[in-house]
mmCIF file of C-alpha atoms in Angstrom:
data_model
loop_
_atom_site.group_PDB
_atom_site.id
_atom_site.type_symbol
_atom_site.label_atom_id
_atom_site.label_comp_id
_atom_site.label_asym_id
_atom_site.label_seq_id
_atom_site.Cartn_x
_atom_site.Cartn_y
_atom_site.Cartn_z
ATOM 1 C CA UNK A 22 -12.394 -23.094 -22.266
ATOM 2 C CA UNK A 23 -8.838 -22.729 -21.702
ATOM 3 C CA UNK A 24 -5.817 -24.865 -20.822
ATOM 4 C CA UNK A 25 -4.194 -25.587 -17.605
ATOM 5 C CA UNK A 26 -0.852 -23.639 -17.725
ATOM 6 C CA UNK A 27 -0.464 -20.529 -15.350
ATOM 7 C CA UNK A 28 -1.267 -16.749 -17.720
ATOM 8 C CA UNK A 29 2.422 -15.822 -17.335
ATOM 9 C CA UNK A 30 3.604 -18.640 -19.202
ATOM 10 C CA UNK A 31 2.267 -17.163 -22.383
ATOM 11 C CA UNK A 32 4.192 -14.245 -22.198
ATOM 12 C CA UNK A 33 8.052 -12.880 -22.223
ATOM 13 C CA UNK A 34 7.066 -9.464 -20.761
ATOM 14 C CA UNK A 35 4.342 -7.670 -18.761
ATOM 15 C CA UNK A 36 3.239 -3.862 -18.826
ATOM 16 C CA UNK A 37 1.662 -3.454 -15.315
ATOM 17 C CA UNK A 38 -0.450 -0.664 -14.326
ATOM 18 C CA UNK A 39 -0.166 0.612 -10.605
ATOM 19 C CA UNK A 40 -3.204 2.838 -8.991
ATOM 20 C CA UNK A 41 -5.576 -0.140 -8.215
ATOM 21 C CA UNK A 42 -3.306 -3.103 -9.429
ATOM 22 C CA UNK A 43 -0.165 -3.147 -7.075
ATOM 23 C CA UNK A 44 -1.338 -0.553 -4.420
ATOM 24 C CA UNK A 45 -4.008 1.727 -3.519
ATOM 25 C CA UNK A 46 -2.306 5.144 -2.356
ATOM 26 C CA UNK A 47 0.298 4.137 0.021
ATOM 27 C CA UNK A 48 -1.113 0.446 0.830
ATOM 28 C CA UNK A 49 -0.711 -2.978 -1.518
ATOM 29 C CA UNK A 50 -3.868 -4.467 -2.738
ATOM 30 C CA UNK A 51 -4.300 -8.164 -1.476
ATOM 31 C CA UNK A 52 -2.080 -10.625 -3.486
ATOM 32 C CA UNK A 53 -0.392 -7.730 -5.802
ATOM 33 C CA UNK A 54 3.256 -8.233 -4.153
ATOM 34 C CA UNK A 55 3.527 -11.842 -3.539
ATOM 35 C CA UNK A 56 2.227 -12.479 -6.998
ATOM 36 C CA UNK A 57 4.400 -10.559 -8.886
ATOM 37 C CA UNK A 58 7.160 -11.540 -7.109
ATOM 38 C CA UNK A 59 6.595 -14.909 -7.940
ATOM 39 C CA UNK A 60 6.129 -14.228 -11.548
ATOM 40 C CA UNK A 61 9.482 -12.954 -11.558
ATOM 41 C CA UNK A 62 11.165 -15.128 -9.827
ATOM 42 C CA UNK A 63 9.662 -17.308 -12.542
ATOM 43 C CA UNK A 64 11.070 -15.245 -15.505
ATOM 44 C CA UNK A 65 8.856 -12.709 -16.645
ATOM 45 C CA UNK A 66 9.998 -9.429 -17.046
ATOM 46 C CA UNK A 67 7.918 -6.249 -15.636
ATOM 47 C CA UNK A 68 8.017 -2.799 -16.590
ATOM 48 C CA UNK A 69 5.474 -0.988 -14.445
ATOM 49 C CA UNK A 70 3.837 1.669 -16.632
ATOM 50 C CA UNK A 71 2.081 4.556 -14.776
ATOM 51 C CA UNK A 72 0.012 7.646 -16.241
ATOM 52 C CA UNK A 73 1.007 9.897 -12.949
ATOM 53 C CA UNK A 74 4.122 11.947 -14.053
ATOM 54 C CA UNK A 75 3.937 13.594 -10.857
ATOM 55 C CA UNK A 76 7.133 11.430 -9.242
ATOM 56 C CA UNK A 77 10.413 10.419 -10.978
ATOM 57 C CA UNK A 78 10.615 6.827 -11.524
ATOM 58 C CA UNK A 79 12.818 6.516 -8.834
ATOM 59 C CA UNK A 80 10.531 7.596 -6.079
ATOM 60 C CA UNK A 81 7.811 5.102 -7.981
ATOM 61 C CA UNK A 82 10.706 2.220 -7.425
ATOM 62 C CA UNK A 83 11.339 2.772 -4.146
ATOM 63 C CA UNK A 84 7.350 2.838 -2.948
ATOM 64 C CA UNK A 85 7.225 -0.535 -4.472
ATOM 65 C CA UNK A 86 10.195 -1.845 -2.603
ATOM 66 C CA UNK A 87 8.820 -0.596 0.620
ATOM 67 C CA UNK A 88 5.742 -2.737 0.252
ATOM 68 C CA UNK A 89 7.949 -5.437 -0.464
ATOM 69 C CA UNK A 90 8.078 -5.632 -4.603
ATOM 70 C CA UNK A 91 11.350 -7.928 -5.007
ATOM 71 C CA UNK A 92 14.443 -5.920 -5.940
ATOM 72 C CA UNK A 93 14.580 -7.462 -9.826
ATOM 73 C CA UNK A 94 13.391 -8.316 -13.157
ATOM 74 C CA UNK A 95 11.287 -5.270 -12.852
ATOM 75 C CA UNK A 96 11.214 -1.486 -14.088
ATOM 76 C CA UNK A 97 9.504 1.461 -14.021
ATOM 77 C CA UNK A 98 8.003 4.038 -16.646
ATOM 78 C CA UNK A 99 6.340 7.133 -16.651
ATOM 79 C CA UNK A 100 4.433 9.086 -18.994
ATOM 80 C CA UNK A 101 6.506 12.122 -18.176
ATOM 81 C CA UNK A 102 8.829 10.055 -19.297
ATOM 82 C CA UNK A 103 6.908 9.290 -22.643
ATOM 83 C CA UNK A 104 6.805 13.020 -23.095
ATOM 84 C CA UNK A 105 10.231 13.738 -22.760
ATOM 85 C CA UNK A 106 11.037 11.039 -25.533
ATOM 86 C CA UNK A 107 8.976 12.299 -27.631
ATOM 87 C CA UNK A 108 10.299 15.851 -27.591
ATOM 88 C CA UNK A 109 13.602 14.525 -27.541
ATOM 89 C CA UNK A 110 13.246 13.165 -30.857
ATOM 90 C CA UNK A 111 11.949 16.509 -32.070
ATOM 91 C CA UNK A 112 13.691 19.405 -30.601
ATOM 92 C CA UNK A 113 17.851 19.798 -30.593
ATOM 93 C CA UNK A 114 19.567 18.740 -27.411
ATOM 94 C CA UNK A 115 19.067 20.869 -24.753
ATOM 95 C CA UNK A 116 16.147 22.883 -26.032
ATOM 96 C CA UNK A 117 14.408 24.546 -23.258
ATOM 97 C CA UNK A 118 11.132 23.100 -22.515
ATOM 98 C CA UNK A 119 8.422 24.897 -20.108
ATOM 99 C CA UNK A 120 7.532 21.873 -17.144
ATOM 100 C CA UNK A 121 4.498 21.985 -15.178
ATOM 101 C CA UNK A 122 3.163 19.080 -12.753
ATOM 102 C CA UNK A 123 4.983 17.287 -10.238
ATOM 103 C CA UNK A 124 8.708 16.939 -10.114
ATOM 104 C CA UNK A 125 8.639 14.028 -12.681
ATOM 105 C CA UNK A 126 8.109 15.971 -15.143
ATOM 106 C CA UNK A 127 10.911 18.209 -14.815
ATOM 107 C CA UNK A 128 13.184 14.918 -14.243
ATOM 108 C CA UNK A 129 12.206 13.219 -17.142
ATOM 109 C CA UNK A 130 13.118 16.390 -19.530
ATOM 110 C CA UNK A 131 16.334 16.875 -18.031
ATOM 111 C CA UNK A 132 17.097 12.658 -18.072
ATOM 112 C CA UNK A 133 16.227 13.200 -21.944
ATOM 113 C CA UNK A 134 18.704 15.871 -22.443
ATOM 114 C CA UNK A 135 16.378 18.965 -22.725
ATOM 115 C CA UNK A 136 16.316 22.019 -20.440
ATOM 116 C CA UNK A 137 13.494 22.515 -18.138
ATOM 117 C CA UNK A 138 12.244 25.389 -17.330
ATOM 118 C CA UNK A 139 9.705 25.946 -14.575
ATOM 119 C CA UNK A 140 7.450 28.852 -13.809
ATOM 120 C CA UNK A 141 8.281 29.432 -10.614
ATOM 121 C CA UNK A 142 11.935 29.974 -11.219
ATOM 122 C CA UNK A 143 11.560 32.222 -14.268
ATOM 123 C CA UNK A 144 10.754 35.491 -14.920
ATOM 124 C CA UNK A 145 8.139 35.697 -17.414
ATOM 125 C CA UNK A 146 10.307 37.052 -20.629
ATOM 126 C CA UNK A 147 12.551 33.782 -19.881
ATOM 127 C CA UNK A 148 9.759 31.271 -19.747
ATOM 128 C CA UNK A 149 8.041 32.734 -23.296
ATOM 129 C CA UNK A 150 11.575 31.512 -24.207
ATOM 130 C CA UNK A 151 10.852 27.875 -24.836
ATOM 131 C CA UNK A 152 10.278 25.864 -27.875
ATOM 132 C CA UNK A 153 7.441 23.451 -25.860
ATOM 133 C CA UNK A 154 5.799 22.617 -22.807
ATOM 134 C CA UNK A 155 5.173 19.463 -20.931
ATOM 135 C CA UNK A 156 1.787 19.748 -18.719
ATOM 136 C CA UNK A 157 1.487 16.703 -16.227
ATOM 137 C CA UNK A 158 0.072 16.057 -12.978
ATOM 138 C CA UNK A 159 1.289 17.972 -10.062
ATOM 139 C CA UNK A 160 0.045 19.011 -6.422
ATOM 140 C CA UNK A 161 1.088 22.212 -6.192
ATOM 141 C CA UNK A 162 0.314 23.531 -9.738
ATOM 142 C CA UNK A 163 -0.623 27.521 -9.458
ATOM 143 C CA UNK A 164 -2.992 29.713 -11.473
ATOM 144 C CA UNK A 165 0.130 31.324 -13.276
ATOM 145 C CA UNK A 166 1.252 27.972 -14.407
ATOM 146 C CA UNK A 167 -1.825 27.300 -16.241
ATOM 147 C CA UNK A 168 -2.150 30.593 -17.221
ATOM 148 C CA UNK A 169 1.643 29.720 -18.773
ATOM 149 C CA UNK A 170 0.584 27.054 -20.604
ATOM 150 C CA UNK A 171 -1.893 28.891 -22.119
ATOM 151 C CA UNK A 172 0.051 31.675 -22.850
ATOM 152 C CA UNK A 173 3.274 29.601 -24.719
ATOM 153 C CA UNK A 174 0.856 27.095 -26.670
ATOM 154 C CA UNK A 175 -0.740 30.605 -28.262
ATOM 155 C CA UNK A 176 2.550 31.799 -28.970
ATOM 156 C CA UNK A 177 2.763 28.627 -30.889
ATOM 157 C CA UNK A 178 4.964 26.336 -28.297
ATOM 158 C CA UNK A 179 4.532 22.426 -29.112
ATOM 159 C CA UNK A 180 2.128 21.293 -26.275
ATOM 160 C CA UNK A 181 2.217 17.676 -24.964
ATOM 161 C CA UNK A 182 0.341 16.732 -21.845
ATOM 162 C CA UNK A 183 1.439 13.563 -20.272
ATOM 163 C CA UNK A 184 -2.146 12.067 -20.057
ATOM 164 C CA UNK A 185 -5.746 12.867 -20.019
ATOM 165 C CA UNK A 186 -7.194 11.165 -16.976
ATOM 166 C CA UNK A 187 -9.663 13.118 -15.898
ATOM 167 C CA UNK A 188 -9.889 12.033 -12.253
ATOM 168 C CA UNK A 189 -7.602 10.278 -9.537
ATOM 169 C CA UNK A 190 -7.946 7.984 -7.410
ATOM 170 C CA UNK A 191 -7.609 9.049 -3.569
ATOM 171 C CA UNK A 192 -7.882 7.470 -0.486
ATOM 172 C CA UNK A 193 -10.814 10.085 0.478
ATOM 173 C CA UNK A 194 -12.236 9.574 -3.575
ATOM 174 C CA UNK A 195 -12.192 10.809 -6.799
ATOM 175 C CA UNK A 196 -10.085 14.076 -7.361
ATOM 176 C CA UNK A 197 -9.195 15.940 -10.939
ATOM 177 C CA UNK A 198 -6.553 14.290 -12.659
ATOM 178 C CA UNK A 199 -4.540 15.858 -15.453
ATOM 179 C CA UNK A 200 -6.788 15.953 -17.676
ATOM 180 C CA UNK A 201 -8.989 17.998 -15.563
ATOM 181 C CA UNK A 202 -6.590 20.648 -15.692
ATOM 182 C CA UNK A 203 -5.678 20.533 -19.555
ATOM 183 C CA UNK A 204 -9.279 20.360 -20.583
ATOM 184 C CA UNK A 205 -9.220 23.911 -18.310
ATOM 185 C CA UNK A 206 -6.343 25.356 -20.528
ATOM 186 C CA UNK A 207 -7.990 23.915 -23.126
ATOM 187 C CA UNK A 208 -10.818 26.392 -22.514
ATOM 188 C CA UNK A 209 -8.688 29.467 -22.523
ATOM 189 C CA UNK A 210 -7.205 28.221 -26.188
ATOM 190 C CA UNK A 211 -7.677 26.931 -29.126
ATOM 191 C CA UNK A 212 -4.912 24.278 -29.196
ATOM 192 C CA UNK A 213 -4.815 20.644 -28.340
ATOM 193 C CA UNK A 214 -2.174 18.818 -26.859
ATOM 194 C CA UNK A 215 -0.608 15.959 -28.473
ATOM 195 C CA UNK A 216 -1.191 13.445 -25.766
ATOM 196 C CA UNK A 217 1.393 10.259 -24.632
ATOM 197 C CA UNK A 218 0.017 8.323 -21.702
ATOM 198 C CA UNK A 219 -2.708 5.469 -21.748
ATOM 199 C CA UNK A 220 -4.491 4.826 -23.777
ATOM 200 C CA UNK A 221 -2.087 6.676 -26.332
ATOM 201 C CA UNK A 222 0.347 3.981 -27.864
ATOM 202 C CA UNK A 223 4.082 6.271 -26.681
ATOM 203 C CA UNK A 224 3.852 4.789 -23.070
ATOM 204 C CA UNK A 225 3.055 1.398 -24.150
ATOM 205 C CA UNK A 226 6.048 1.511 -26.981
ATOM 206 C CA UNK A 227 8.322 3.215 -24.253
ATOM 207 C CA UNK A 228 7.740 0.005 -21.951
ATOM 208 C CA UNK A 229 8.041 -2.604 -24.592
ATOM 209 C CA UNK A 230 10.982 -1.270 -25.880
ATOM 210 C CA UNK A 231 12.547 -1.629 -21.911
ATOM 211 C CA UNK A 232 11.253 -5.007 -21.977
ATOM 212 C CA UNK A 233 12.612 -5.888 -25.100
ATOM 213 C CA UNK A 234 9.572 -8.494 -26.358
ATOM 214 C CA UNK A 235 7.532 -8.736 -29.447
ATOM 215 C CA UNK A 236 3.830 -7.657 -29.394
ATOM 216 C CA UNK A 237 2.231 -11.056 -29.069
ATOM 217 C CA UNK A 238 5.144 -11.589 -25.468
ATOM 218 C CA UNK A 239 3.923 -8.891 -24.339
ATOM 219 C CA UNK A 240 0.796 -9.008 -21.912
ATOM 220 C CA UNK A 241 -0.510 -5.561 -20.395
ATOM 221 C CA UNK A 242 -2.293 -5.429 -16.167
ATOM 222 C CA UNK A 243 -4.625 -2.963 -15.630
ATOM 223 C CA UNK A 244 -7.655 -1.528 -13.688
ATOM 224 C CA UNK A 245 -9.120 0.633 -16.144
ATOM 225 C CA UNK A 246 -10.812 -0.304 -19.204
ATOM 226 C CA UNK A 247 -10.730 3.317 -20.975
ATOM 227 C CA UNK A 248 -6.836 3.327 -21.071
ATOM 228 C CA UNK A 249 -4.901 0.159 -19.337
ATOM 229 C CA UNK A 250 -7.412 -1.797 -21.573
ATOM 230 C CA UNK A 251 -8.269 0.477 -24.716
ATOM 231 C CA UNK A 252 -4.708 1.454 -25.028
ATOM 232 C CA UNK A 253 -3.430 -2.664 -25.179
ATOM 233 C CA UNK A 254 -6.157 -3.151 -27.409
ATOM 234 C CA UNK A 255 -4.922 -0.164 -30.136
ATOM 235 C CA UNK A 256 -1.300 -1.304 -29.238
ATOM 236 C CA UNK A 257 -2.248 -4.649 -30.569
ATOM 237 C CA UNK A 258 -1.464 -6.452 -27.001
ATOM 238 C CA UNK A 259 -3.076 -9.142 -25.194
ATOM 239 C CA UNK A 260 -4.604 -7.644 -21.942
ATOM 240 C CA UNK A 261 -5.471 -9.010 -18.164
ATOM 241 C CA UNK A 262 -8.431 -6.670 -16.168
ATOM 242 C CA UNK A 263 -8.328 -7.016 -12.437
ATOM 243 C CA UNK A 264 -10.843 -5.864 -10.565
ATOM 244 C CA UNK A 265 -9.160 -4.805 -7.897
ATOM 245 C CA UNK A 266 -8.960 -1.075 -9.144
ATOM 246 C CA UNK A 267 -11.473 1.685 -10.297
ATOM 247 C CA UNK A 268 -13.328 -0.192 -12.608
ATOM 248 C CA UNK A 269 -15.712 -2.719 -12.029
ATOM 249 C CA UNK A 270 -17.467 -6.181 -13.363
ATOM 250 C CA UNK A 271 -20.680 -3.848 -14.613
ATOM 251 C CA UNK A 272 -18.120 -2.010 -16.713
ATOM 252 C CA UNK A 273 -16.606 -4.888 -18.087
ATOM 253 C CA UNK A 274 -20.126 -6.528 -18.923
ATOM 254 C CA UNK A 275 -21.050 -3.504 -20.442
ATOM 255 C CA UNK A 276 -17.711 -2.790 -22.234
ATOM 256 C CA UNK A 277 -17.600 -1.902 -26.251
ATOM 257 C CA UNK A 278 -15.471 -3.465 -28.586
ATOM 258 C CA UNK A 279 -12.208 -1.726 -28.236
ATOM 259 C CA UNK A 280 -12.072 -1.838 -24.442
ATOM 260 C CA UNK A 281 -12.156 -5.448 -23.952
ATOM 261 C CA UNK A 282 -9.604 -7.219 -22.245
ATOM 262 C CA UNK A 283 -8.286 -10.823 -23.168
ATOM 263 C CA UNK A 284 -8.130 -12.030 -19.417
ATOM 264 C CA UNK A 285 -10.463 -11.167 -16.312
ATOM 265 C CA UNK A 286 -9.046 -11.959 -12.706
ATOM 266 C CA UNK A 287 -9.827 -10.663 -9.205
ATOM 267 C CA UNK A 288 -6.509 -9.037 -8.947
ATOM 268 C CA UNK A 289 -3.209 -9.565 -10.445
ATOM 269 C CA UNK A 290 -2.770 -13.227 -9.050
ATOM 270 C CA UNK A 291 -4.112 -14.297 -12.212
ATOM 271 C CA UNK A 292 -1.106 -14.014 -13.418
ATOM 272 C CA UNK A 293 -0.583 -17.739 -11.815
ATOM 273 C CA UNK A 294 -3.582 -18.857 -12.578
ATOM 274 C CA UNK A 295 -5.147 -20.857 -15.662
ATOM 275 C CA UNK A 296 -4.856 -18.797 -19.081
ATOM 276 C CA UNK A 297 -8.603 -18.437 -19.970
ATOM 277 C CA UNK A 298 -8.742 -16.132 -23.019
ATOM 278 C CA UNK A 299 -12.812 -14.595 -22.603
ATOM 279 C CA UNK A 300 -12.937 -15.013 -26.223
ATOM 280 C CA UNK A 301 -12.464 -18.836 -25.881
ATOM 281 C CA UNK A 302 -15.079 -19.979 -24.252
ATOM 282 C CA UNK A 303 -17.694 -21.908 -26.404
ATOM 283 C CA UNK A 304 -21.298 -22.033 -27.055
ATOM 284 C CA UNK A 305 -22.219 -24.855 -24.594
ATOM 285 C CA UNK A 306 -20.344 -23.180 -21.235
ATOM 286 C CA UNK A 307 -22.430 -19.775 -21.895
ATOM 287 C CA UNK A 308 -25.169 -19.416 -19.418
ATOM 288 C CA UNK A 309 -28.624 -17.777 -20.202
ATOM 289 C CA UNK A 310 -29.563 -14.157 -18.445
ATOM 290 C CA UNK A 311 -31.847 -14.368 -15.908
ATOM 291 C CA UNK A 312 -35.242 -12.319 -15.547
ATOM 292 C CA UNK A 313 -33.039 -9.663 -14.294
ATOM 293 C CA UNK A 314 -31.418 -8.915 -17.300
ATOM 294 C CA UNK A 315 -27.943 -9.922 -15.670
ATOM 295 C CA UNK A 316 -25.794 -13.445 -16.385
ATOM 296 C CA UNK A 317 -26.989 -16.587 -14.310
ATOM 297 C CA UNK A 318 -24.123 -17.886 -12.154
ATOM 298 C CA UNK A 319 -22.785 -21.216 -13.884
ATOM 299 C CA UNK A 320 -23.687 -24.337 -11.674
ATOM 300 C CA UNK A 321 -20.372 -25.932 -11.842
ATOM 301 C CA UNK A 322 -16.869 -24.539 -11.875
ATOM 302 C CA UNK A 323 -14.388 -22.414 -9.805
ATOM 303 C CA UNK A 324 -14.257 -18.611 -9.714
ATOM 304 C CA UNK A 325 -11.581 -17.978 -12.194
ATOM 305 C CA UNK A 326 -13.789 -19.981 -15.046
ATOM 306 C CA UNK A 327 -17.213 -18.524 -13.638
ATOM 307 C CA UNK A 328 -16.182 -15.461 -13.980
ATOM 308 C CA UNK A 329 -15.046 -15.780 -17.348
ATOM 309 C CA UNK A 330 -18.239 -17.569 -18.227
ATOM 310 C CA UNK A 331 -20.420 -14.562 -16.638
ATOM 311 C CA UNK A 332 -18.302 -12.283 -18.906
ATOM 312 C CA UNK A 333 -18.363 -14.007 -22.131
ATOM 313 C CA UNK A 334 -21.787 -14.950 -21.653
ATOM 314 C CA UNK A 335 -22.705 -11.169 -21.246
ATOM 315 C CA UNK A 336 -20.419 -9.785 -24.269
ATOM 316 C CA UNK A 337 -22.181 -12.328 -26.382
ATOM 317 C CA UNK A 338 -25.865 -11.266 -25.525
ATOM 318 C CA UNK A 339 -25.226 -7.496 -26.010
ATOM 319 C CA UNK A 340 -23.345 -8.507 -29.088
ATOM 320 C CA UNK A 341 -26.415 -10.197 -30.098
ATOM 321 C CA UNK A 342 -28.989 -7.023 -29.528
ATOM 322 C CA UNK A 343 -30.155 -7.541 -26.334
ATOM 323 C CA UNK A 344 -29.847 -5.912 -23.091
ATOM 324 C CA UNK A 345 -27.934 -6.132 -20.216
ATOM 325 C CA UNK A 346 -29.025 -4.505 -16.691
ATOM 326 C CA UNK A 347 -26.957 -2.189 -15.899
ATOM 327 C CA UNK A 348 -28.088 -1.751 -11.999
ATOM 328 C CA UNK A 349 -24.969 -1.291 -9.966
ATOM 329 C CA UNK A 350 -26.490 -3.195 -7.280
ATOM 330 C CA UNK A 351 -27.167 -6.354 -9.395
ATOM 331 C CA UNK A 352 -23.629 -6.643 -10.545
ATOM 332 C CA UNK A 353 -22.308 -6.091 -7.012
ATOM 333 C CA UNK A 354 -24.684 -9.235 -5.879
ATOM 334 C CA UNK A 355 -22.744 -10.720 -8.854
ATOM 335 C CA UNK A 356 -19.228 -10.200 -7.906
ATOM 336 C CA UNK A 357 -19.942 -11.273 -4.061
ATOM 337 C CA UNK A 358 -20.991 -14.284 -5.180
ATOM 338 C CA UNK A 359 -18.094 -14.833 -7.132
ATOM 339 C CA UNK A 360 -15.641 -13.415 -4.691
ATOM 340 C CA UNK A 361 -14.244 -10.938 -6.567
ATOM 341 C CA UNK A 362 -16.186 -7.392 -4.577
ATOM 342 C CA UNK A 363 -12.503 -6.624 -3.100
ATOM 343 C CA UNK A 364 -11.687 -5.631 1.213
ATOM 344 C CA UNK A 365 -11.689 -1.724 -0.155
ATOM 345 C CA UNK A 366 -14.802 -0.493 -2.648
ATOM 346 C CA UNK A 367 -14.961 2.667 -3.829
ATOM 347 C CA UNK A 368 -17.135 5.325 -1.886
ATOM 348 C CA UNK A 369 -20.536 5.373 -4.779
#
């Protein structure tokens, strides 16, 4: 079922998600500091990777060092940031792109030696003056900067939109991501955007290439099984789900193919513990389902390796034609009992 050397020790680099991983809004999750710290101050490189291209990496950096996220061996990049690289291989230097979202956006064009140009500081005739335009998450973004977008992608301006999520995380809930807004453009047009962030593979390249490893070094954290997990998988990386984050150990039962992770932990401290690959575990650890359509507990064993046996044991019965419960309730019995419900649930 697995050996007994710590996760990290696998690996040369890690791709870390934030939202749900290291913090929830402006608080750490349990364990998400003092384990990466530790992994390190035990060599592995981090490069945290984050769809939000609201905030310069900067601003990122320094909210981690504030809830104590040790001052080395770590990085941070955005998919504004993904964006800009990609039009910077594309247009001339300095080619004036149209920026929309938060004030990472506009950073990450200018860092990548283009020209942004923002609505709000342009008259009209000077904004229809750009050769693309970068829509990412922002705040603050107005009617007439959607409208813009619109309007320039018409006139036949490359479009790239940072990432697709259509909701974020809050402390209050769920609110409309950035791809709540583009699917609204979308509606006005009839243009797509080319799209970077998770589970597109330009973020993922942009932080391997800062970390400097090979595929199989490279290990991605994440939350969400759509793009922290989907997006590893089409990378070709190995890939640790924490459920400390949006989703939960019902979505992971009930995954598909493509969004299944290597590793399962409660949170990111399974970076320290045992490397227990859910496609290793054999025949004779699987447990039966129970008359409730949901994985029986194993009898023996700690958390870490009942949980992957509750995992494996439910990929392996779908796989094999027959259903899994998918009551909410059930698998929330499922991951008291194995400790793994979290201090902060999301409002249902």
């Amino acid at each position: 079922m697995g050996g007994t050397e710590p996760l990290l020790a696998r690996y040369r680099g890690l791709i870390c998600d934030l939202d749900g991983v290291v913090y929830r809004g402006p608080s750490a999750v349990p364990h998400a500091v003092e384990s990466l710290n530790e992994a390190t101050a035990r060599g592995l490189s981090v490069v945290f990777a984050t769809n939000n291209a609201s905030r310069p990496p900067s601003d990122v950096a320094d909210h981690l060092r504030e809830l104590g996220v040790a001052g080395s061996g770590w990085s941070v990049v955005t998919s504004s940031q993904a964006a800009a690289a990609y039009l910077a291989e594309r247009l001339a230097p300095l080619a004036r792109v149209c920026a929309v979202g938060g004030p990472g956006v506009a950073h990450a064009l200018a860092e990548a030696g283009l020209t942004p140009v923002r609505v709000a500081d342009s008259a009209g005739a000077s904004v229809e003056a750009v050769e693309a335009v970068v829509q990412g998450l922002g705040y603050d973004i107005t009617w007439r900067e959607l409208a813009a977008v619109g309007y320039l992608v018409e006139a036949g301006a490359a479009w790239v939109a940072t990432n697709v999520d259509l909701t974020l995380p809050t402390p209050y809930g769920r609110a409309p991501g950035n791809g709540a807004l583009v699917a609204l453009v979308q509606t006005a047009t009839s243009a797509s955007p080319h799209v970077v962030g998770k589970p597109k593979a330009a973020l993922f390249d942009l932080a391997r290439a800062r970390l400097g490893t090979a595929p199989q070094e490279t290990l991605v954290c994440g939350d969400l099984l759509g793009t922290d997990i989907e997006g590893a998988n089409a990378a070709g990386l190995d890939s640790l789900f924490v459920l400390s984050g949006s989703s939960r150990l019902r979505d992971l039962a009930l995954a598909e193919r493509r969004s299944r992770p290597t590793y399962v932990a409660a949170d990111v401290g399974g970076l320290l513990a045992p490397a227990l690959r859910l496609d290793s575990t054999s025949a004779e650890h699987l447990v039966d389902l129970g008359p409730d359509d949901v994985p029986c507990l194993p009898s023996v064993g700690d958390n870490g390796r009942s949980l992957q046996v509750v995992i494996a044991s439910a990929w392996t019965a779908r796989d094999d034609g027959r259903a899994i419960s998918g009551d909410a309730q059930l698998w929330e019995r499922i991951e008291q009992q194995l400790g793994v419900a979290g201090p902060e649930r999301p409002a249902r």
